[in-house]
Tab-separated table of C-alpha atoms in Angstrom:
chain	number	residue	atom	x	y	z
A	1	UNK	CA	-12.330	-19.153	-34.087
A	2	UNK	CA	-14.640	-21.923	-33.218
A	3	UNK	CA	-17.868	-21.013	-31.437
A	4	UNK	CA	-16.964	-22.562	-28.009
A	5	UNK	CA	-13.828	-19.538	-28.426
A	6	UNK	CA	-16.134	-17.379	-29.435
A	7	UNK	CA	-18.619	-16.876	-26.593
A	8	UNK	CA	-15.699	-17.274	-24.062
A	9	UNK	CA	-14.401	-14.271	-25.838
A	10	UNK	CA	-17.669	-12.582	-25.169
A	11	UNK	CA	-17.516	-13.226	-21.554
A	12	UNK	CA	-13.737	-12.072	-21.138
A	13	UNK	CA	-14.801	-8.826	-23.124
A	14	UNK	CA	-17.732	-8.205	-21.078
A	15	UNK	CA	-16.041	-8.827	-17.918
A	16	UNK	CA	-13.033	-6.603	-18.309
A	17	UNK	CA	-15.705	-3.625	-20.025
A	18	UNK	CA	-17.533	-3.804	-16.767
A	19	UNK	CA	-14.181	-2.769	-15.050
A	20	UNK	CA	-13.027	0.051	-17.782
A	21	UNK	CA	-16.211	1.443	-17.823
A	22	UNK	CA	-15.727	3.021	-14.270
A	23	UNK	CA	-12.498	1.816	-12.353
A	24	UNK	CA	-10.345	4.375	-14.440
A	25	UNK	CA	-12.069	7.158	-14.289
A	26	UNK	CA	-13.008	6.407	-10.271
A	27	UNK	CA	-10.357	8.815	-9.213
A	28	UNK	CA	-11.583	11.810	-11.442
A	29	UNK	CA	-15.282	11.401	-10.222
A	30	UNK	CA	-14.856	11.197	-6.663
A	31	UNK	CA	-12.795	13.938	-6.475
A	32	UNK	CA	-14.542	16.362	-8.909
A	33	UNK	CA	-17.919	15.190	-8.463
A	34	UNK	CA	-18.186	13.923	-4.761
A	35	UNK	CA	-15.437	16.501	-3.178
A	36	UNK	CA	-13.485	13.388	-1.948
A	37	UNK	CA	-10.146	14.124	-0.716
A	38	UNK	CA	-6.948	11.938	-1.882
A	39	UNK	CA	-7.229	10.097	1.462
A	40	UNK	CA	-10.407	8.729	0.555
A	41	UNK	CA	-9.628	8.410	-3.023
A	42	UNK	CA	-7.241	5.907	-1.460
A	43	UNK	CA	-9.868	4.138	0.347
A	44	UNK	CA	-11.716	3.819	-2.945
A	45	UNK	CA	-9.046	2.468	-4.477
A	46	UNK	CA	-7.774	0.034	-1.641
A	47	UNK	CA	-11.346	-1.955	-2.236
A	48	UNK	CA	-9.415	-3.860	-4.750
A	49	UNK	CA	-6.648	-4.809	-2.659
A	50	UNK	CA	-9.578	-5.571	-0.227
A	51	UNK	CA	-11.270	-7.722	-2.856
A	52	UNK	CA	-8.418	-9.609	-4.162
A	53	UNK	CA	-7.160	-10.995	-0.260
A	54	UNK	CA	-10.532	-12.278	-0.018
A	55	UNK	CA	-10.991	-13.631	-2.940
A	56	UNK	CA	-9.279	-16.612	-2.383
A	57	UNK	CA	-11.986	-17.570	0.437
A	58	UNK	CA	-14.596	-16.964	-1.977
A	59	UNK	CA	-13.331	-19.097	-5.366
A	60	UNK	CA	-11.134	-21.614	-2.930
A	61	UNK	CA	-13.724	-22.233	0.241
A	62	UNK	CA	-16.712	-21.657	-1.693
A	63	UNK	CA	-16.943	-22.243	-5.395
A	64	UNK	CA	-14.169	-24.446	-5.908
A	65	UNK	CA	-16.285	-27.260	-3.791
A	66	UNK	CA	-19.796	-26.309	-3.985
A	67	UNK	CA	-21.232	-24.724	-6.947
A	68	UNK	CA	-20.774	-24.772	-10.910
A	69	UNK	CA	-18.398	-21.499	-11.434
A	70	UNK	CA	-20.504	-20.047	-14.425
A	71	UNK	CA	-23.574	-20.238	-11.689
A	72	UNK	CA	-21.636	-18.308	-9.221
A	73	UNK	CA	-20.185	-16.338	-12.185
A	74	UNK	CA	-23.897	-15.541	-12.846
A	75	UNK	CA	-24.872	-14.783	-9.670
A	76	UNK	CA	-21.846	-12.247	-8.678
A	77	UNK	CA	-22.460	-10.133	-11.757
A	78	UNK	CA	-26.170	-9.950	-11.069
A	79	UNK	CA	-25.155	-8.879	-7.332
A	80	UNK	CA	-22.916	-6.441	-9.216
A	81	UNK	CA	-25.292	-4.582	-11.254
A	82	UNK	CA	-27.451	-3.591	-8.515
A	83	UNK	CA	-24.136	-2.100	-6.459
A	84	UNK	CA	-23.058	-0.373	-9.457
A	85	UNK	CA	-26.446	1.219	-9.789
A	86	UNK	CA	-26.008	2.294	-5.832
A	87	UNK	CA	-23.137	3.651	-6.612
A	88	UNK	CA	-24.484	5.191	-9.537
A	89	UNK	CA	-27.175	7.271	-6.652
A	90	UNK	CA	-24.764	7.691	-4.390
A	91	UNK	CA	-24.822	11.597	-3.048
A	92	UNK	CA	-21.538	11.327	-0.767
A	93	UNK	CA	-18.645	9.607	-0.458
A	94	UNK	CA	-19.782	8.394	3.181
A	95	UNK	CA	-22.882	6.571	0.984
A	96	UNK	CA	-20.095	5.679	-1.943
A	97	UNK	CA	-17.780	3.569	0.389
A	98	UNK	CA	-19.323	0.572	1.459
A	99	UNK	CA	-21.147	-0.060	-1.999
A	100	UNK	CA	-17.681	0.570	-3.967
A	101	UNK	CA	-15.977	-1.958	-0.815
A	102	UNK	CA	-18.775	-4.600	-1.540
A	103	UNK	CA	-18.783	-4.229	-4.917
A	104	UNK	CA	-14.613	-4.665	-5.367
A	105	UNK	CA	-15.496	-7.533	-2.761
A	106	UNK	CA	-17.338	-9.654	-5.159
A	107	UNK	CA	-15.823	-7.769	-8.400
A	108	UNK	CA	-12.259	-9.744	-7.594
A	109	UNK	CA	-13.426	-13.276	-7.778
A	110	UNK	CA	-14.969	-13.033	-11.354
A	111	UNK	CA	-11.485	-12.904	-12.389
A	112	UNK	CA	-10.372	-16.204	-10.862
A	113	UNK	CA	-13.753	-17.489	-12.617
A	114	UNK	CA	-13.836	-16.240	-16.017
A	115	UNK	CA	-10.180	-18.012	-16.361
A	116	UNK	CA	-11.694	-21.817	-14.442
A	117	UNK	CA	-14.809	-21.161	-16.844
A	118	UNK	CA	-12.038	-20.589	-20.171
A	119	UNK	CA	-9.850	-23.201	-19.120
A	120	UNK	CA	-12.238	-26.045	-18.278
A	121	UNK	CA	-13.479	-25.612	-22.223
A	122	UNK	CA	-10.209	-26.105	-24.166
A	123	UNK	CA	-8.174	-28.909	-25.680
A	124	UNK	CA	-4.643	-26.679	-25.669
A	125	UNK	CA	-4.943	-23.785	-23.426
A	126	UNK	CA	-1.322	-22.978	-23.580
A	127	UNK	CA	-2.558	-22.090	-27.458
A	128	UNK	CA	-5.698	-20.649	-27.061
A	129	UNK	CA	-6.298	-18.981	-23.846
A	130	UNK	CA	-4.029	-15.664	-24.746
A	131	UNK	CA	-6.474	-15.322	-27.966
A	132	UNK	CA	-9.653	-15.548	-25.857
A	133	UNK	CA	-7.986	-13.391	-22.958
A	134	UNK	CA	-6.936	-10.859	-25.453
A	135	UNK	CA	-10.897	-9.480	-25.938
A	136	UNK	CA	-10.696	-9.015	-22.097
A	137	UNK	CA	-8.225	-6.045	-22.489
A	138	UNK	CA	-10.041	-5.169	-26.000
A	139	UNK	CA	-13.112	-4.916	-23.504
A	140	UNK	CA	-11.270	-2.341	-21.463
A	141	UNK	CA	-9.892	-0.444	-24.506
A	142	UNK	CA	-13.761	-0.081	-25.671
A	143	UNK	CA	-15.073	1.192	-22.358
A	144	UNK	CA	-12.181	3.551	-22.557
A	145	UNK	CA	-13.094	4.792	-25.937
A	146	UNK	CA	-17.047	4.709	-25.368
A	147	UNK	CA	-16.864	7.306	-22.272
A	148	UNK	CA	-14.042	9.180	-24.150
A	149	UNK	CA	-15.719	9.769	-27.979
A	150	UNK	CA	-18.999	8.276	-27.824
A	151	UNK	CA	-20.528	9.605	-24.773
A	152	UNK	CA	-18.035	12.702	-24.052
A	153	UNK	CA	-18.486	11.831	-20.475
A	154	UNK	CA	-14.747	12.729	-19.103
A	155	UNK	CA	-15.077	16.488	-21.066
A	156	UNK	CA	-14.337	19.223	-18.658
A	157	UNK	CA	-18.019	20.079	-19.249
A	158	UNK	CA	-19.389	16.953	-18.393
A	159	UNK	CA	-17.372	16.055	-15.589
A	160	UNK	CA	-18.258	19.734	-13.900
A	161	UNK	CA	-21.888	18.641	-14.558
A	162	UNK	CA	-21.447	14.699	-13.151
A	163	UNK	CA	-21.176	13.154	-16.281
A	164	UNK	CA	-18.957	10.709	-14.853
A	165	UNK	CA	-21.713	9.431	-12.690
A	166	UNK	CA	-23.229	7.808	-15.419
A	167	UNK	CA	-20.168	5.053	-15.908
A	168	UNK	CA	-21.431	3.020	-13.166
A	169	UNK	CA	-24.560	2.993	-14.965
A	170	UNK	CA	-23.099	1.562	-18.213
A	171	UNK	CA	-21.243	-0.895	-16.415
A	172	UNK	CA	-24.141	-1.790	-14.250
A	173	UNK	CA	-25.579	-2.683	-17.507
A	174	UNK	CA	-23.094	-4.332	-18.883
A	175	UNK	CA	-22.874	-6.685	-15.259
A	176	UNK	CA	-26.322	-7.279	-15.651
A	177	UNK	CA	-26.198	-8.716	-19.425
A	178	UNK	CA	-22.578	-10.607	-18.254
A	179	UNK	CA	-24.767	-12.517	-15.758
A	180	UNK	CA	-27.680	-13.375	-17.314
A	181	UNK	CA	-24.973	-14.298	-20.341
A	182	UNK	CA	-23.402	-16.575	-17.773
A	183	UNK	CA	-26.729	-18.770	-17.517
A	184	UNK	CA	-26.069	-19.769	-21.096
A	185	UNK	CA	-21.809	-20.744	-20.413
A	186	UNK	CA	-20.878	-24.442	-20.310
A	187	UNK	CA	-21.562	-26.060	-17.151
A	188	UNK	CA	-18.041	-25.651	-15.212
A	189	UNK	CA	-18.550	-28.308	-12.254
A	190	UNK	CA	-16.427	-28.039	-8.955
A	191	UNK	CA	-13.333	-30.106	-8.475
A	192	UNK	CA	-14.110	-31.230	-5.301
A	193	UNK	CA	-10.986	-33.621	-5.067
A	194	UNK	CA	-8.466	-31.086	-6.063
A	195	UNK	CA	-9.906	-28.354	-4.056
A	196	UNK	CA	-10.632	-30.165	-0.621
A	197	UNK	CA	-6.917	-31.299	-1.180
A	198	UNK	CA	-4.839	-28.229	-0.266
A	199	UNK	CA	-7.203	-26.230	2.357
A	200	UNK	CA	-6.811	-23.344	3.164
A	201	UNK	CA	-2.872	-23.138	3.142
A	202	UNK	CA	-2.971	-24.081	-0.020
A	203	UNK	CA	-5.557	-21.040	-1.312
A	204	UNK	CA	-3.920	-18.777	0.020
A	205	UNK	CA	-0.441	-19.792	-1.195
A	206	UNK	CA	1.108	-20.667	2.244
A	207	UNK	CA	2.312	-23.738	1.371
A	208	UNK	CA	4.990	-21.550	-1.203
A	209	UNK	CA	6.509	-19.753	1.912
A	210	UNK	CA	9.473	-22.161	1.468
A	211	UNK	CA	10.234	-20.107	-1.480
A	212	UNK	CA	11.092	-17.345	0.745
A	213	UNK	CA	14.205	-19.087	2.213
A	214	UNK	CA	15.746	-18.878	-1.384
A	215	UNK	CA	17.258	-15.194	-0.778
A	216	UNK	CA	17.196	-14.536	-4.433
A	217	UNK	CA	13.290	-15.316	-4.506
A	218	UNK	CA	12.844	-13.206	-1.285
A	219	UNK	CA	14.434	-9.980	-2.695
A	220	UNK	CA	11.758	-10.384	-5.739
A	221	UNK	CA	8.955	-10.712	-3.557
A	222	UNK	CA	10.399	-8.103	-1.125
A	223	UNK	CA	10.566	-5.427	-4.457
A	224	UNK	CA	7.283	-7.181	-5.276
A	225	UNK	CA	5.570	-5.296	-2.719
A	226	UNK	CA	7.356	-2.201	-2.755
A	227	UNK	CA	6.899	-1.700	-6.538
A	228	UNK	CA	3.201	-1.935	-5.991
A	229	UNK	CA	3.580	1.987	-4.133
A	230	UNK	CA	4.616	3.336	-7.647
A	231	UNK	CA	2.000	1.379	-9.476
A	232	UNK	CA	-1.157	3.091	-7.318
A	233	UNK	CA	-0.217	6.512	-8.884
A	234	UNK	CA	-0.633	5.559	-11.632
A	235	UNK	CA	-4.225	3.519	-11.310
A	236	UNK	CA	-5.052	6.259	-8.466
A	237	UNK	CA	-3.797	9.444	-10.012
A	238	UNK	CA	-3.278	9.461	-13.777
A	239	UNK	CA	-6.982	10.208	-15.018
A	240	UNK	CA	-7.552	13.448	-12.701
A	241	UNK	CA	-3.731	14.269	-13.720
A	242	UNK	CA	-5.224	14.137	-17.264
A	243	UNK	CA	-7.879	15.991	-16.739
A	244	UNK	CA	-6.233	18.849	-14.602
A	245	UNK	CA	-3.443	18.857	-17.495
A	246	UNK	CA	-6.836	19.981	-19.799
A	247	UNK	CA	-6.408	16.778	-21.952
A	248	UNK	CA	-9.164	15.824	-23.796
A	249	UNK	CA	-11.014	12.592	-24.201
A	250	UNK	CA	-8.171	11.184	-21.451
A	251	UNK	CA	-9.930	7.908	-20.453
A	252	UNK	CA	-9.745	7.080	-24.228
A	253	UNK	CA	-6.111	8.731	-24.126
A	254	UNK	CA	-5.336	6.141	-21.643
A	255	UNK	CA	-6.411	2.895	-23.215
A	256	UNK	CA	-3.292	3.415	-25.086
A	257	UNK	CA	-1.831	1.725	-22.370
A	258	UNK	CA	-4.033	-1.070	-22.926
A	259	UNK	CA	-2.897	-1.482	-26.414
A	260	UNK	CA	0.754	-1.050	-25.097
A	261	UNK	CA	0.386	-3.956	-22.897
A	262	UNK	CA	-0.775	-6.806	-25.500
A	263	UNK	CA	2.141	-5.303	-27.759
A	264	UNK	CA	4.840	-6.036	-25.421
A	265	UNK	CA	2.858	-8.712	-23.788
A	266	UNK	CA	3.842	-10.664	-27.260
A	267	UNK	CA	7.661	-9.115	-27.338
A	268	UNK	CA	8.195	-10.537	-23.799
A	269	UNK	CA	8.899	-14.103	-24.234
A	270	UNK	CA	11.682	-13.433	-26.764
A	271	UNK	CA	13.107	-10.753	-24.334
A	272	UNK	CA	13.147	-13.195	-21.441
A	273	UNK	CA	14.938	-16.055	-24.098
A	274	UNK	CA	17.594	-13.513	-24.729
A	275	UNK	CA	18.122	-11.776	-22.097
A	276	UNK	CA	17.043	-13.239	-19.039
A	277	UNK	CA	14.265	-12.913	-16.359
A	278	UNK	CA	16.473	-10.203	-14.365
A	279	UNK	CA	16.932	-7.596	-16.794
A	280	UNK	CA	13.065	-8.053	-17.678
A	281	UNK	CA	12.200	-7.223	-14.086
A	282	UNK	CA	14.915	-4.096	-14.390
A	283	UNK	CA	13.415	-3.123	-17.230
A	284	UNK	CA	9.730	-3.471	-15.891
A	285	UNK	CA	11.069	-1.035	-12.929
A	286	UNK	CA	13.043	1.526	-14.882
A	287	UNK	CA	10.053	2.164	-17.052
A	288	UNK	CA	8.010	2.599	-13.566
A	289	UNK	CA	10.495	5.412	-12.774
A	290	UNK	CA	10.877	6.905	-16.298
A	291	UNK	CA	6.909	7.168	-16.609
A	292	UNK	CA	6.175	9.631	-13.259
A	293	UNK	CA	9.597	11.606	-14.735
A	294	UNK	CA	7.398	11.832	-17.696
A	295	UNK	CA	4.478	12.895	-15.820
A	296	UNK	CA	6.309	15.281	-13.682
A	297	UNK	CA	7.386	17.624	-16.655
A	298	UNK	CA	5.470	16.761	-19.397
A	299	UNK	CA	2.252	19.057	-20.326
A	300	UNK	CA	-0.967	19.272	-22.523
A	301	UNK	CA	1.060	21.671	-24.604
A	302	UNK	CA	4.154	21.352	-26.498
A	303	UNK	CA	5.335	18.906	-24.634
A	304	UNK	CA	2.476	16.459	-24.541
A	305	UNK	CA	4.403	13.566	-26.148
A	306	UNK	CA	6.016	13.075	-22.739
A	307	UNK	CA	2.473	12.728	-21.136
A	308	UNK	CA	1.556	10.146	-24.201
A	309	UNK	CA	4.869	8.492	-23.999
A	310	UNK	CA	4.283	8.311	-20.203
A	311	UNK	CA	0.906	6.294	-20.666
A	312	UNK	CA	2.102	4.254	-23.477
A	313	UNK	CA	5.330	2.824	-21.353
A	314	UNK	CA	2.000	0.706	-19.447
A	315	UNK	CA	2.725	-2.239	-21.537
A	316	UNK	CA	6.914	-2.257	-20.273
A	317	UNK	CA	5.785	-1.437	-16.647
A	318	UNK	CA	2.933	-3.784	-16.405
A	319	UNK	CA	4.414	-6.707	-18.574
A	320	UNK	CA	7.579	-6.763	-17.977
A	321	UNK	CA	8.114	-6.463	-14.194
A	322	UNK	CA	4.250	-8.548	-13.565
A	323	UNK	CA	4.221	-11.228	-16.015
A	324	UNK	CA	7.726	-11.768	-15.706
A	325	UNK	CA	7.410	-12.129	-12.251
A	326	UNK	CA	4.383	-14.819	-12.654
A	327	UNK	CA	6.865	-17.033	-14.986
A	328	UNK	CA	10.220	-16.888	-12.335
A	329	UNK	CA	7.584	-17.683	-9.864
A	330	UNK	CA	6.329	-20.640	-11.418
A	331	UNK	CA	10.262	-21.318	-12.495
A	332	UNK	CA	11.487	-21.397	-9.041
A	333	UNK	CA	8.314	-23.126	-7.539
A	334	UNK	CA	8.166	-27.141	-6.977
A	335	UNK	CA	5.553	-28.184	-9.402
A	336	UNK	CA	3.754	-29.507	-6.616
A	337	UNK	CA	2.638	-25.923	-5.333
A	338	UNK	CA	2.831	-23.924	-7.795
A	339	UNK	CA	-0.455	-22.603	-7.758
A	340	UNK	CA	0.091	-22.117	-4.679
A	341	UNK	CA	3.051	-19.678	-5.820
A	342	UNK	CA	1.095	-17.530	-7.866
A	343	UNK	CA	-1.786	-17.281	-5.056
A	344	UNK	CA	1.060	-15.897	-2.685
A	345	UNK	CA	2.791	-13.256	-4.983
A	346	UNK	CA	-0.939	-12.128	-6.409
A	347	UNK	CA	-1.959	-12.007	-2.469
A	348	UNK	CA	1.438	-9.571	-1.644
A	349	UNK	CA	1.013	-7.411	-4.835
A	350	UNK	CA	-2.697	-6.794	-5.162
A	351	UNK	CA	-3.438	-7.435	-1.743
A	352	UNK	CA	-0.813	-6.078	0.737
A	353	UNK	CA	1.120	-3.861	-1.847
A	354	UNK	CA	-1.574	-2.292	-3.915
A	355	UNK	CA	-3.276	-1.777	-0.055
A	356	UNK	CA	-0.093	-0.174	1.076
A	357	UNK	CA	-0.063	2.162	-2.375
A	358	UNK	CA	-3.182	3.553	-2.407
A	359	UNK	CA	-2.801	4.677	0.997
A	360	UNK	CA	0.634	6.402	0.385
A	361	UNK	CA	-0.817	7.643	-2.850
A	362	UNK	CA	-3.578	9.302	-1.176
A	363	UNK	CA	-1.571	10.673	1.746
A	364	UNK	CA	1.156	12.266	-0.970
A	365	UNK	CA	-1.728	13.443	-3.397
A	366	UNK	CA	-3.599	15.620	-0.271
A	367	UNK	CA	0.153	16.849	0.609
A	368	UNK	CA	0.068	18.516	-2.681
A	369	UNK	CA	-3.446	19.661	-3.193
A	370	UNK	CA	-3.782	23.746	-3.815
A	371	UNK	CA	-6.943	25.589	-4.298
A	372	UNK	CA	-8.128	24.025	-7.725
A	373	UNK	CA	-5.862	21.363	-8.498
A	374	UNK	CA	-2.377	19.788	-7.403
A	375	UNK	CA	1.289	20.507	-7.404
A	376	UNK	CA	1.373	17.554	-9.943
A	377	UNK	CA	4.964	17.588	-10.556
A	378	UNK	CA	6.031	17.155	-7.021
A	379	UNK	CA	3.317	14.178	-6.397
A	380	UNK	CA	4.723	12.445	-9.432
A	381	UNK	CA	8.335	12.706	-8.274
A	382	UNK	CA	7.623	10.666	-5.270
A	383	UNK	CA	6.772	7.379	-7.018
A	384	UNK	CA	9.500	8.211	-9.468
A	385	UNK	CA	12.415	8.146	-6.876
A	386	UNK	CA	10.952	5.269	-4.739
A	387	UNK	CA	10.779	3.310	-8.163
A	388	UNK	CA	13.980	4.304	-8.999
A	389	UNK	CA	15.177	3.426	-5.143
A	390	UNK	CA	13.417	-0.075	-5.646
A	391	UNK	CA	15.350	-0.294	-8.957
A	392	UNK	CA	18.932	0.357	-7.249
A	393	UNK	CA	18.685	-2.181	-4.515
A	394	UNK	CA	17.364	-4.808	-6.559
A	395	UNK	CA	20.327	-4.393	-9.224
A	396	UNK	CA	22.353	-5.131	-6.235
A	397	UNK	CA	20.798	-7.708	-4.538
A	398	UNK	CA	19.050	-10.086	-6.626
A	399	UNK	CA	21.167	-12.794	-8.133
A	400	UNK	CA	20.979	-12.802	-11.821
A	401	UNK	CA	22.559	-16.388	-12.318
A	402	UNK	CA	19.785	-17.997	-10.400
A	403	UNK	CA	17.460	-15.558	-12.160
A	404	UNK	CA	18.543	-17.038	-15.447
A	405	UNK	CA	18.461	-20.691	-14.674
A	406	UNK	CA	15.112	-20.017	-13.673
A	407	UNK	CA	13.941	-18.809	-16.755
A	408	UNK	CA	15.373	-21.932	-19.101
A	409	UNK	CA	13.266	-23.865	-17.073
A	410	UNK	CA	10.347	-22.304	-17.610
């Protein structure tokens, strides 16, 4: 690894920590510690969807034209740390909200400008961006395993006592080092030609909406969308499952799903070169579906291989309906826009479909609340049969063919 690699790999692990270190354990502490209810669990949650429709106005409008993106970089992570330490003090969830909503607000652009900051420094980033983007997800794994074993934070003990509080600490920290850090990155200068070129339309993928007259294209964006309700139980609802189930050390538990994803993130390719982008998406959906069954009647008992099984099945869920979607995008997209592409499909999943999610996951998980804990089996069941639903009438309506002349050309 050369040493250009090596302290991009430092930034990608430090920015993805920062997100570990409290986003999956968010659900957990706001309901045990805070006495939020699912419907504002949802809220919570929803800040990313927030965040990512308005990033685009923030790396796009701003950024992209006016300032160095390791500057801005810099400056957002500094911003960070100090609303991480707010939430860190806050008392209520009425005091919570808007820090967590300005936090996710500036949070969501980093991501856009980690990658310009990586991609600006290398000669072949085909070759070496998945090696430097790989510590990102080891940075998550790490977070994961430093609440879990080295701390003990997410113990039954500790989370009756507030241990959980102290996440947003440690990634308040770790914000604060990531942007002074970001002082020292390569200067990445604005492209003022390419950015001023598009406007708006272009930022926010408008220009792509011609893809939607291809009907094969519009049923994938259509289940695009709907596949994002499943995926919020699973960011929303999985840790306090975990912890209700009596599961110990269950944020570390969970990073096995982390380590699941860069497994099958390397299968995928071949999959897709045998078998074709439909059956990948399929695939990605059926495992959606099979992980809430899972969940439903899987315990912390004797059958708690189901409830690892369940978390492990991240990397099929995640990779193969989500990546596989980014590559029949860019397949079916003019090369002309297809940025443009991936900014549309990022805005409906993220932004409208994660949005939608979190506030059907909230309104199912409050359905099901009893004194103590949850009818977990029935709130699991729901994203399992829309999944499954979503599954169904995409077998039917999507047309393969096309699907698979997309994906030789990509």
């Amino acid at each position: 690894m050369t040493t250009m690699n090596a302290r991009l790999s430092v930034m990608m692990f430090l920015q993805f920590f920062i997100w570990g270190g409290w986003f999956v354990t968010l659900g957990t502490f706001l309901s045990s510690t805070l006495g939020a209810s699912g419907g504002q669990i949802g809220m919570a949650f929803s800040t990313q969807s927030w965040g990512a429709i308005i990033a685009p106005f923030v790396i796009g409008l701003i950024a992209d034209r006016y300032f160095n993106a390791e500057r801005i970089l810099a400056v957002l992570h500094l911003l960070g740390a100090v609303l991480l330490y707010q939430l860190y003090a806050a008392a209520d969830f009425n005091v919570f909200y808007p820090y967590v909503l300005a936090y996710m607000v500036i949070y969501m652009p980093t991501l856009a400008l980690v990658n310009s900051v990586a991609f600006r420094q290398m000669r072949d980033p085909a070759l070496e961006f998945s090696r430097i983007r790989v510590w990102g997800t080891i940075g998550w794994i790490v977070a994961g395993v430093v609440i879990s074993f080295v701390f003990a934070w997410d113990s039954r003990e500790a989370i009756s006592a507030g241990g959980l509080r102290n996440t947003f600490l440690m990634a308040g920290i770790a914000s604060l080092v990531l942007g002074l850090y970001s002082f020292t990155l390569p200067a990445t200068a604005p492209l003022k030609a390419q950015a001023s070129a598009g406007g708006v339309k272009q930022l926010l993928g408008l220009d792509a909406l011609g893809l939607l007259k291809d009907r094969s294209y519009l049923v994938f964006f259509i289940a695009s969308i709907l596949i994002c309700i499943p995926l919020a139980f699973y960011y929303q609802n999985a840790n306090p499952f975990l912890a209700e189930t009596g599961m110990t050390n269950p944020t570390a538990k969970m990073a096995i799903g982390q380590v699941s994803e860069v497994l099958f993130m390397l299968l995928l390719p071949l999959f897709i070169q045998r078998f074709g982008i439909k059956l990948a998406l399929l695939v990605g959906m059926l495992a959606w579906a099979l992980r809430y069954v899972l969940f439903a009647y899987g315990n912390n008992g004797d059958l708690a291989f189901m409830l690892f099984t369940g978390i492990a099945l991240h990397g099929i869920c995640y990779d193969f309906f989500f990546v596989s979607g980014q590559i029949y995008t860019d397949a079916k997209a003019p090369e002309r826009f297809r940025s443009s592409a991936q900014g549309l499909i990022t805005l409906a999943t993220y932004g409208v479909g994660m949005l939608i999610g979190f506030w059907v996951a909230g309104q199912v998980t409050d359905h099901y609340a009893v004194d103590g804990g949850h009818e977990w089996r029935s709130i699991w069941l729901f994203p399992a049969g829309f999944a499954l639903l979503v599954f169904v009438c995409f077998l039917f309506t999507f047309n393969g063919r096309q699907a698979v002349v997309a994906a030789s050309k990509a």
